[in-house]
Coordinates of C-alpha atoms and ligand atoms in Angstrom, one line a residue:
Chain A
M29 CA 143.3 -74.1 51.3
Q30 CA 143.2 -77.0 48.9
S31 CA 141.1 -74.9 46.6
S32 CA 143.8 -72.5 45.5
P33 CA 147.6 -73.0 45.3
L34 CA 148.0 -69.2 44.5
L35 CA 146.2 -68.3 47.8
E36 CA 148.4 -70.8 49.7
N37 CA 151.5 -69.2 48.0
L38 CA 150.4 -65.7 49.0
V39 CA 149.9 -66.7 52.7
E40 CA 153.3 -68.3 52.7
H41 CA 155.0 -65.3 51.3
L42 CA 153.2 -62.8 53.6
R43 CA 155.1 -64.5 56.4
C44 CA 158.3 -62.9 55.3
L45 CA 156.9 -59.7 57.0
P46 CA 158.1 -59.3 60.6
G47 CA 155.5 -60.2 63.2
V48 CA 153.2 -62.0 60.8
G49 CA 152.4 -65.6 61.8
P50 CA 150.3 -68.1 59.9
K51 CA 147.0 -66.9 61.2
S52 CA 147.5 -63.3 60.4
A53 CA 149.0 -64.1 57.0
Q54 CA 145.8 -65.9 56.2
R55 CA 143.7 -63.1 57.5
M56 CA 145.7 -60.6 55.4
A57 CA 145.3 -62.8 52.2
Y58 CA 141.6 -63.2 52.6
H59 CA 141.1 -59.5 53.4
L60 CA 142.9 -58.5 50.2
L61 CA 141.0 -61.0 48.0
Q62 CA 137.7 -60.2 49.5
R63 CA 137.8 -56.5 50.0
D64 CA 140.9 -54.8 48.5
R65 CA 142.4 -56.3 45.4
S66 CA 143.5 -53.0 44.0
G67 CA 145.2 -52.3 47.3
G68 CA 147.0 -55.7 46.9
M69 CA 148.1 -54.8 43.4
N70 CA 149.4 -51.4 44.5
L71 CA 151.3 -53.0 47.4
A72 CA 152.9 -55.5 44.9
R73 CA 154.0 -52.6 42.7
A74 CA 155.3 -50.6 45.7
L75 CA 157.3 -53.7 46.9
T76 CA 158.8 -54.4 43.4
E77 CA 159.9 -50.8 43.0
A78 CA 161.3 -50.4 46.5
M79 CA 163.1 -53.7 46.5
S80 CA 164.7 -53.2 43.1
K81 CA 165.3 -49.5 43.0
I82 CA 166.2 -48.4 46.5
G83 CA 170.0 -48.5 47.2
H84 CA 172.2 -46.5 49.5
C85 CA 173.2 -42.8 49.3
S86 CA 176.9 -42.8 48.2
Y87 CA 177.4 -40.0 50.7
C88 CA 175.6 -41.0 54.0
R89 CA 174.6 -44.7 53.2
T90 CA 171.0 -44.2 54.0
F91 CA 168.3 -45.8 51.8
T92 CA 167.5 -43.8 48.7
E93 CA 166.8 -44.5 45.0
E94 CA 169.0 -41.5 44.0
E95 CA 172.8 -41.4 43.9
I96 CA 172.8 -38.9 46.7
C97 CA 169.8 -38.6 49.1
N98 CA 167.7 -35.4 49.5
I99 CA 169.2 -34.7 52.9
C100 CA 172.8 -34.8 51.8
D101 CA 171.9 -32.9 48.7
N102 CA 170.4 -30.0 50.7
P103 CA 172.7 -26.9 50.7
R104 CA 171.3 -25.7 54.0
R105 CA 172.2 -29.0 55.6
Q106 CA 175.6 -28.8 54.2
Q107 CA 176.3 -25.4 55.8
S108 CA 175.5 -26.6 59.4
G109 CA 178.9 -28.2 59.9
L110 CA 177.2 -30.9 61.9
L111 CA 177.3 -34.6 61.2
C112 CA 175.1 -37.1 63.1
V113 CA 176.2 -40.8 63.0
V114 CA 173.4 -43.3 63.4
E115 CA 173.1 -47.1 63.2
M116 CA 170.1 -47.5 60.9
P117 CA 168.1 -45.4 58.3
A118 CA 165.1 -45.6 60.7
D119 CA 167.0 -43.6 63.2
I120 CA 167.3 -40.7 60.8
Q121 CA 163.5 -40.6 60.6
A122 CA 163.2 -40.6 64.4
I123 CA 165.6 -37.7 64.7
E124 CA 164.0 -35.7 61.7
Q125 CA 160.7 -35.9 63.5
T126 CA 162.1 -34.0 66.5
G127 CA 163.0 -31.1 64.2
Q128 CA 166.1 -30.4 66.4
F129 CA 168.8 -31.3 64.0
S130 CA 169.7 -29.4 60.9
G131 CA 172.9 -31.1 59.8
R132 CA 173.6 -34.2 57.8
Y133 CA 173.9 -37.9 58.7
F134 CA 176.1 -40.9 58.4
V135 CA 174.4 -44.3 58.6
L136 CA 176.6 -47.2 59.8
M137 CA 174.0 -49.9 58.8
G138 CA 174.8 -51.6 62.0
H139 CA 177.5 -51.4 64.7
L140 CA 180.9 -52.8 65.5
S141 CA 180.6 -56.5 66.4
P142 CA 184.0 -58.2 66.1
L143 CA 182.5 -61.6 67.1
D144 CA 180.2 -61.5 64.0
G145 CA 183.0 -60.3 61.8
I146 CA 181.6 -56.7 61.6
G147 CA 184.6 -54.5 61.8
P148 CA 185.2 -50.8 60.9
R149 CA 185.1 -51.4 57.1
E150 CA 181.7 -53.3 57.3
I151 CA 180.1 -50.2 58.9
G152 CA 181.6 -47.8 56.4
L153 CA 184.2 -46.1 58.7
D154 CA 186.6 -45.8 55.7
L155 CA 183.9 -43.7 53.9
L156 CA 183.3 -41.8 57.1
Q157 CA 186.9 -41.0 57.5
Q158 CA 187.1 -39.8 53.9
R159 CA 184.2 -37.4 54.6
L160 CA 185.8 -36.1 57.7
Q161 CA 189.0 -35.4 55.8
S162 CA 187.5 -33.8 52.7
E163 CA 185.0 -31.6 54.4
Q164 CA 184.9 -29.0 57.3
F165 CA 182.8 -30.3 60.2
N166 CA 182.4 -28.5 63.5
E167 CA 181.0 -31.5 65.4
V168 CA 180.2 -35.1 65.0
I169 CA 177.2 -36.2 67.0
L170 CA 177.3 -39.9 67.9
A171 CA 173.7 -41.1 68.0
T172 CA 174.3 -44.9 68.0
N173 CA 172.0 -46.9 70.2
P174 CA 172.7 -46.8 73.9
T175 CA 173.8 -50.4 74.0
I176 CA 177.2 -52.0 74.7
E177 CA 177.9 -52.3 71.0
G178 CA 176.5 -48.8 70.2
D179 CA 178.6 -47.3 73.0
A180 CA 181.7 -49.1 71.8
T181 CA 181.1 -48.0 68.2
A182 CA 180.6 -44.4 69.3
N183 CA 183.9 -44.5 71.3
Y184 CA 185.7 -45.9 68.3
I185 CA 184.4 -43.1 66.0
A186 CA 185.2 -40.5 68.7
E187 CA 188.8 -41.6 68.5
I188 CA 188.9 -41.1 64.8
C189 CA 187.4 -37.6 65.3
Q190 CA 190.0 -36.7 67.9
Q191 CA 192.8 -37.8 65.6
Q192 CA 191.5 -35.4 63.0
G193 CA 190.9 -32.6 65.5
I194 CA 187.1 -32.7 65.2
K195 CA 184.8 -32.3 68.2
A196 CA 182.8 -35.5 68.9
S197 CA 179.7 -35.7 71.2
R198 CA 177.5 -38.5 72.3
I199 CA 173.7 -38.0 72.6
A200 CA 172.8 -38.3 76.3
H201 CA 170.2 -38.7 78.9
G202 CA 166.7 -39.6 78.2
I203 CA 167.3 -42.7 76.2
P204 CA 166.7 -45.8 78.3
V205 CA 169.9 -47.9 78.5
G206 CA 169.6 -51.0 76.4
G207 CA 166.7 -49.4 74.4
E208 CA 166.4 -48.9 70.7
L209 CA 166.8 -45.3 69.4
E210 CA 164.1 -45.9 66.8
M211 CA 161.5 -46.6 69.5
V212 CA 162.1 -43.5 71.7
D213 CA 159.5 -40.7 71.7
G214 CA 160.3 -37.4 70.2
T215 CA 160.6 -35.5 73.5
T216 CA 163.1 -37.9 75.0
L217 CA 165.1 -37.8 71.8
T218 CA 165.1 -34.0 71.8
H219 CA 166.4 -34.0 75.4
S220 CA 169.1 -36.4 74.5
F221 CA 170.2 -34.1 71.7
L222 CA 170.3 -31.0 73.9
G223 CA 172.1 -32.8 76.6
R224 CA 174.8 -34.3 74.5
R225 CA 178.4 -34.1 76.0
E226 CA 181.7 -34.0 74.4
L227 CA 183.7 -37.2 74.2
Chain B
M299 CA 161.7 -40.5 55.3
Q300 CA 162.6 -37.5 53.1
S301 CA 165.5 -39.6 51.8
S302 CA 163.3 -42.0 49.7
P303 CA 159.9 -41.4 48.1
L304 CA 159.8 -45.1 47.1
L305 CA 160.3 -46.1 50.8
E306 CA 157.6 -43.8 51.8
N307 CA 155.3 -45.2 49.2
L308 CA 156.0 -48.8 50.4
V309 CA 155.2 -47.9 54.0
E310 CA 151.9 -46.3 52.9
H311 CA 150.9 -49.3 50.8
L312 CA 151.8 -51.8 53.5
R313 CA 149.0 -50.2 55.6
C314 CA 146.4 -51.8 53.3
L315 CA 147.1 -55.0 55.3
P316 CA 144.7 -55.5 58.2
G317 CA 146.2 -54.8 61.6
V318 CA 149.2 -52.9 60.2
G319 CA 149.6 -49.4 61.5
P320 CA 152.2 -46.7 60.6
K321 CA 154.8 -48.0 63.0
S322 CA 154.7 -51.6 62.0
A323 CA 154.4 -50.7 58.3
Q324 CA 157.7 -48.9 58.7
R325 CA 159.3 -51.8 60.6
M326 CA 158.2 -54.1 57.8
A327 CA 159.6 -51.9 55.0
Y328 CA 163.0 -51.5 56.8
H329 CA 163.1 -55.2 57.5
L330 CA 162.6 -56.1 53.9
L331 CA 165.1 -53.5 52.6
Q332 CA 167.7 -54.4 55.2
R333 CA 167.4 -58.2 55.4
D334 CA 165.1 -59.8 52.9
R335 CA 164.9 -58.1 49.5
S336 CA 164.3 -61.4 47.7
G337 CA 161.5 -62.2 50.2
G338 CA 160.0 -58.8 49.3
M339 CA 160.2 -59.5 45.6
N340 CA 158.7 -62.9 46.0
L341 CA 155.9 -61.4 48.1
A342 CA 155.2 -58.9 45.3
R343 CA 155.0 -61.7 42.7
A344 CA 152.7 -63.7 45.0
L345 CA 150.4 -60.7 45.5
T346 CA 150.2 -59.9 41.8
E347 CA 149.4 -63.5 40.8
A348 CA 146.9 -63.9 43.6
M349 CA 145.1 -60.6 43.0
S350 CA 144.9 -61.0 39.3
K351 CA 144.2 -64.7 38.9
I352 CA 142.2 -65.9 41.8
G353 CA 138.5 -65.8 41.0
H354 CA 135.5 -67.8 42.3
C355 CA 134.7 -71.5 41.7
S356 CA 131.7 -71.5 39.4
Y357 CA 130.3 -74.3 41.5
C358 CA 130.8 -73.5 45.1
R359 CA 132.0 -69.8 44.9
T360 CA 135.1 -70.3 47.0
F361 CA 138.4 -68.7 45.9
T362 CA 140.2 -70.5 43.1
E363 CA 142.3 -69.8 40.0
E364 CA 140.5 -72.7 38.2
E365 CA 137.0 -72.8 36.7
I366 CA 136.1 -75.4 39.3
C367 CA 138.0 -75.8 42.5
N368 CA 139.8 -79.0 43.6
I369 CA 137.2 -79.8 46.2
C370 CA 134.2 -79.6 43.8
D371 CA 136.3 -81.5 41.2
N372 CA 137.0 -84.4 43.5
P373 CA 134.8 -87.5 42.6
R374 CA 134.9 -88.8 46.2
R375 CA 133.6 -85.6 47.5
Q376 CA 130.8 -85.7 44.9
Q377 CA 129.6 -89.1 46.1
S378 CA 129.1 -88.1 49.7
G379 CA 125.7 -86.5 49.0
L380 CA 126.6 -83.8 51.6
L381 CA 126.7 -80.1 51.0
C382 CA 128.1 -77.7 53.6
V383 CA 127.1 -74.1 53.4
V384 CA 129.5 -71.5 54.9
E385 CA 129.8 -67.8 54.8
M386 CA 133.4 -67.3 53.8
P387 CA 136.3 -69.3 52.1
A388 CA 138.3 -69.2 55.3
D389 CA 135.5 -71.3 56.9
I390 CA 136.2 -74.1 54.4
Q391 CA 139.8 -74.2 55.6
A392 CA 138.8 -74.4 59.3
I393 CA 136.4 -77.2 58.5
E394 CA 138.9 -79.1 56.3
Q395 CA 141.4 -79.0 59.2
T396 CA 139.0 -81.0 61.4
G397 CA 139.0 -83.9 58.9
Q398 CA 135.4 -84.6 59.8
F399 CA 133.7 -83.6 56.6
S400 CA 134.0 -85.4 53.3
G401 CA 131.3 -83.6 51.2
R402 CA 131.4 -80.4 49.2
Y403 CA 130.8 -76.8 50.0
F404 CA 128.8 -73.8 49.0
V405 CA 130.3 -70.4 50.0
L406 CA 127.8 -67.5 50.4
M407 CA 130.6 -64.8 50.5
G408 CA 128.6 -63.2 53.3
H409 CA 125.2 -63.5 54.9
L410 CA 121.7 -62.1 54.4
S411 CA 121.6 -58.4 55.5
P412 CA 118.6 -56.7 54.1
L413 CA 119.5 -53.3 55.7
D414 CA 122.8 -53.4 53.7
G415 CA 121.0 -54.4 50.5
I416 CA 122.3 -58.0 50.7
G417 CA 119.5 -60.3 49.7
P418 CA 119.3 -63.9 48.6
R419 CA 120.8 -63.1 45.1
E420 CA 123.8 -61.3 46.5
I421 CA 124.8 -64.4 48.5
G422 CA 124.3 -66.7 45.5
L423 CA 121.1 -68.5 46.7
D424 CA 119.9 -68.7 43.1
L425 CA 123.0 -70.7 42.2
L426 CA 122.6 -72.8 45.4
Q427 CA 119.0 -73.6 44.4
Q428 CA 120.2 -74.7 40.9
R429 CA 122.6 -77.0 42.6
L430 CA 120.0 -78.5 44.9
Q431 CA 117.7 -79.1 41.9
S432 CA 120.2 -80.6 39.5
E433 CA 122.0 -82.9 41.9
Q434 CA 121.0 -85.5 44.5
F435 CA 121.9 -84.3 48.0
N436 CA 121.2 -86.3 51.1
E437 CA 121.8 -83.4 53.5
V438 CA 122.6 -79.8 53.5
I439 CA 124.7 -78.8 56.6
L440 CA 124.3 -75.1 57.4
A441 CA 127.6 -73.9 58.9
T442 CA 127.0 -70.2 58.8
N443 CA 128.4 -68.2 61.8
P444 CA 126.4 -68.4 65.0
T445 CA 125.4 -64.8 64.9
I446 CA 121.9 -63.3 64.3
E447 CA 122.6 -62.8 60.6
G448 CA 124.2 -66.3 60.3
D449 CA 121.2 -67.9 62.0
A450 CA 118.7 -66.0 59.9
T451 CA 120.6 -67.0 56.7
A452 CA 120.7 -70.6 57.9
N453 CA 116.9 -70.6 58.5
Y454 CA 116.2 -69.0 55.1
I455 CA 118.3 -71.7 53.4
A456 CA 116.7 -74.5 55.5
E457 CA 113.3 -73.4 54.1
I458 CA 114.6 -73.7 50.5
C459 CA 115.8 -77.2 51.3
Q460 CA 112.5 -78.2 52.9
Q461 CA 110.6 -77.0 49.7
Q462 CA 112.8 -79.3 47.8
G463 CA 112.5 -82.2 50.2
I464 CA 116.2 -82.1 51.2
K465 CA 117.2 -82.6 54.9
A466 CA 118.9 -79.5 56.3
S467 CA 120.9 -79.4 59.5
R468 CA 122.6 -76.7 61.5
I469 CA 126.0 -77.2 63.1
A470 CA 125.5 -77.1 66.9
H471 CA 127.0 -76.7 70.3
G472 CA 130.6 -75.9 70.9
I473 CA 130.7 -72.7 68.9
P474 CA 130.5 -69.7 71.2
V475 CA 127.4 -67.6 70.3
G476 CA 128.5 -64.4 68.6
G477 CA 131.8 -65.9 67.7
E478 CA 133.5 -66.3 64.4
L479 CA 133.5 -69.8 62.9
E480 CA 136.9 -69.2 61.4
M481 CA 138.5 -68.5 64.8
V482 CA 137.1 -71.7 66.6
D483 CA 139.6 -74.5 67.4
G484 CA 139.4 -77.9 65.6
T485 CA 138.0 -79.9 68.5
T486 CA 135.1 -77.5 69.1
L487 CA 134.4 -77.4 65.5
T488 CA 134.4 -81.2 65.3
H489 CA 131.9 -81.3 68.2
S490 CA 129.6 -78.9 66.4
F491 CA 129.7 -81.1 63.3
L492 CA 128.9 -84.3 65.2
G493 CA 126.1 -82.6 67.3
R494 CA 124.4 -81.0 64.3
R495 CA 120.5 -81.2 64.5
E496 CA 117.9 -81.3 61.7
L497 CA 116.1 -78.0 61.1
Ligands
LIG743 ZN1 172.7 -39.2 52.0
LIG744 ZN1 134.3 -75.3 44.3

């Protein structure tokens, strides 16, 4: 690639995408240059806008470019009295696709991991506690990943709920233990919502 | 993804990359937002610069942001008297990695394909003929892909060379027939250079 430092630079930066090695980065760069320059320009604009403007909903912590996201801002969602706690924004999308949940969410942006210095404050549990105090919730559904850390985080939040007299439930069977919630198919996820049990 | 139109937009535009489906586009977008926003910004800049500034070398037609690329501009390369004709810029990189070729290149940006309306002019053969006339070449190495179209293109160019009294050779064994030159390993490519035969 002695012929173009800019091409070399593009290949290098494409590698910041997960799953993209040197060979596929090169293939991507040549593809864009040869066949889809306007696609490349549009992608650049979409990246710039997303990276610079997307922040976190001040209410549920999911990704949004607004102060409060569309889901939190929806009056019908607010009336359900249900709050679903998930680890990552991608989990919301997976749950939304099942069409089984009509409440609102709270995104931890991770899970408790004391050894990595990730305690209750790092996953926003102070904000969650505020929400539980200032609003009327009938049930908090704990949809963290079915891993050791996800289970521990769910139990920790269930205790907070109990202290406040709010019913807490954990999504149940169907999700393979050790799996990632984001990767589960819609039917399995639906079952795990229907089969949730109180903690 | 109701929560962020900008995120939705980013996922959509990531799909212009070859081999990136909806799931991996989503994974890429979340990865950048969650863990590597500066990487995402740098990628946007690299894309913008590459898409807007990279053109073609006026001499060999490979990708470059200069009027004439570094390879064509190199006096040592000019003295070799060798010209290697390839289909795509990526082929140059594959050949450069073998370290076996010290001449210059000519990039067709494709191959003859009359049914698709791609004739001699579309692959720059008028420019190639100019170069063969205005300079002293000892040999033209035809390194088009070993496909039906690549072979036909090589034969067509070999005739042009013969008319001008210039030796033409075709790179030889080692490359699997029907394969893509860009995908061949360095050793195989080296063998095919050493075993080239005159046409
Ligand atoms: Zn929200
Ligand atoms: Zn050049």
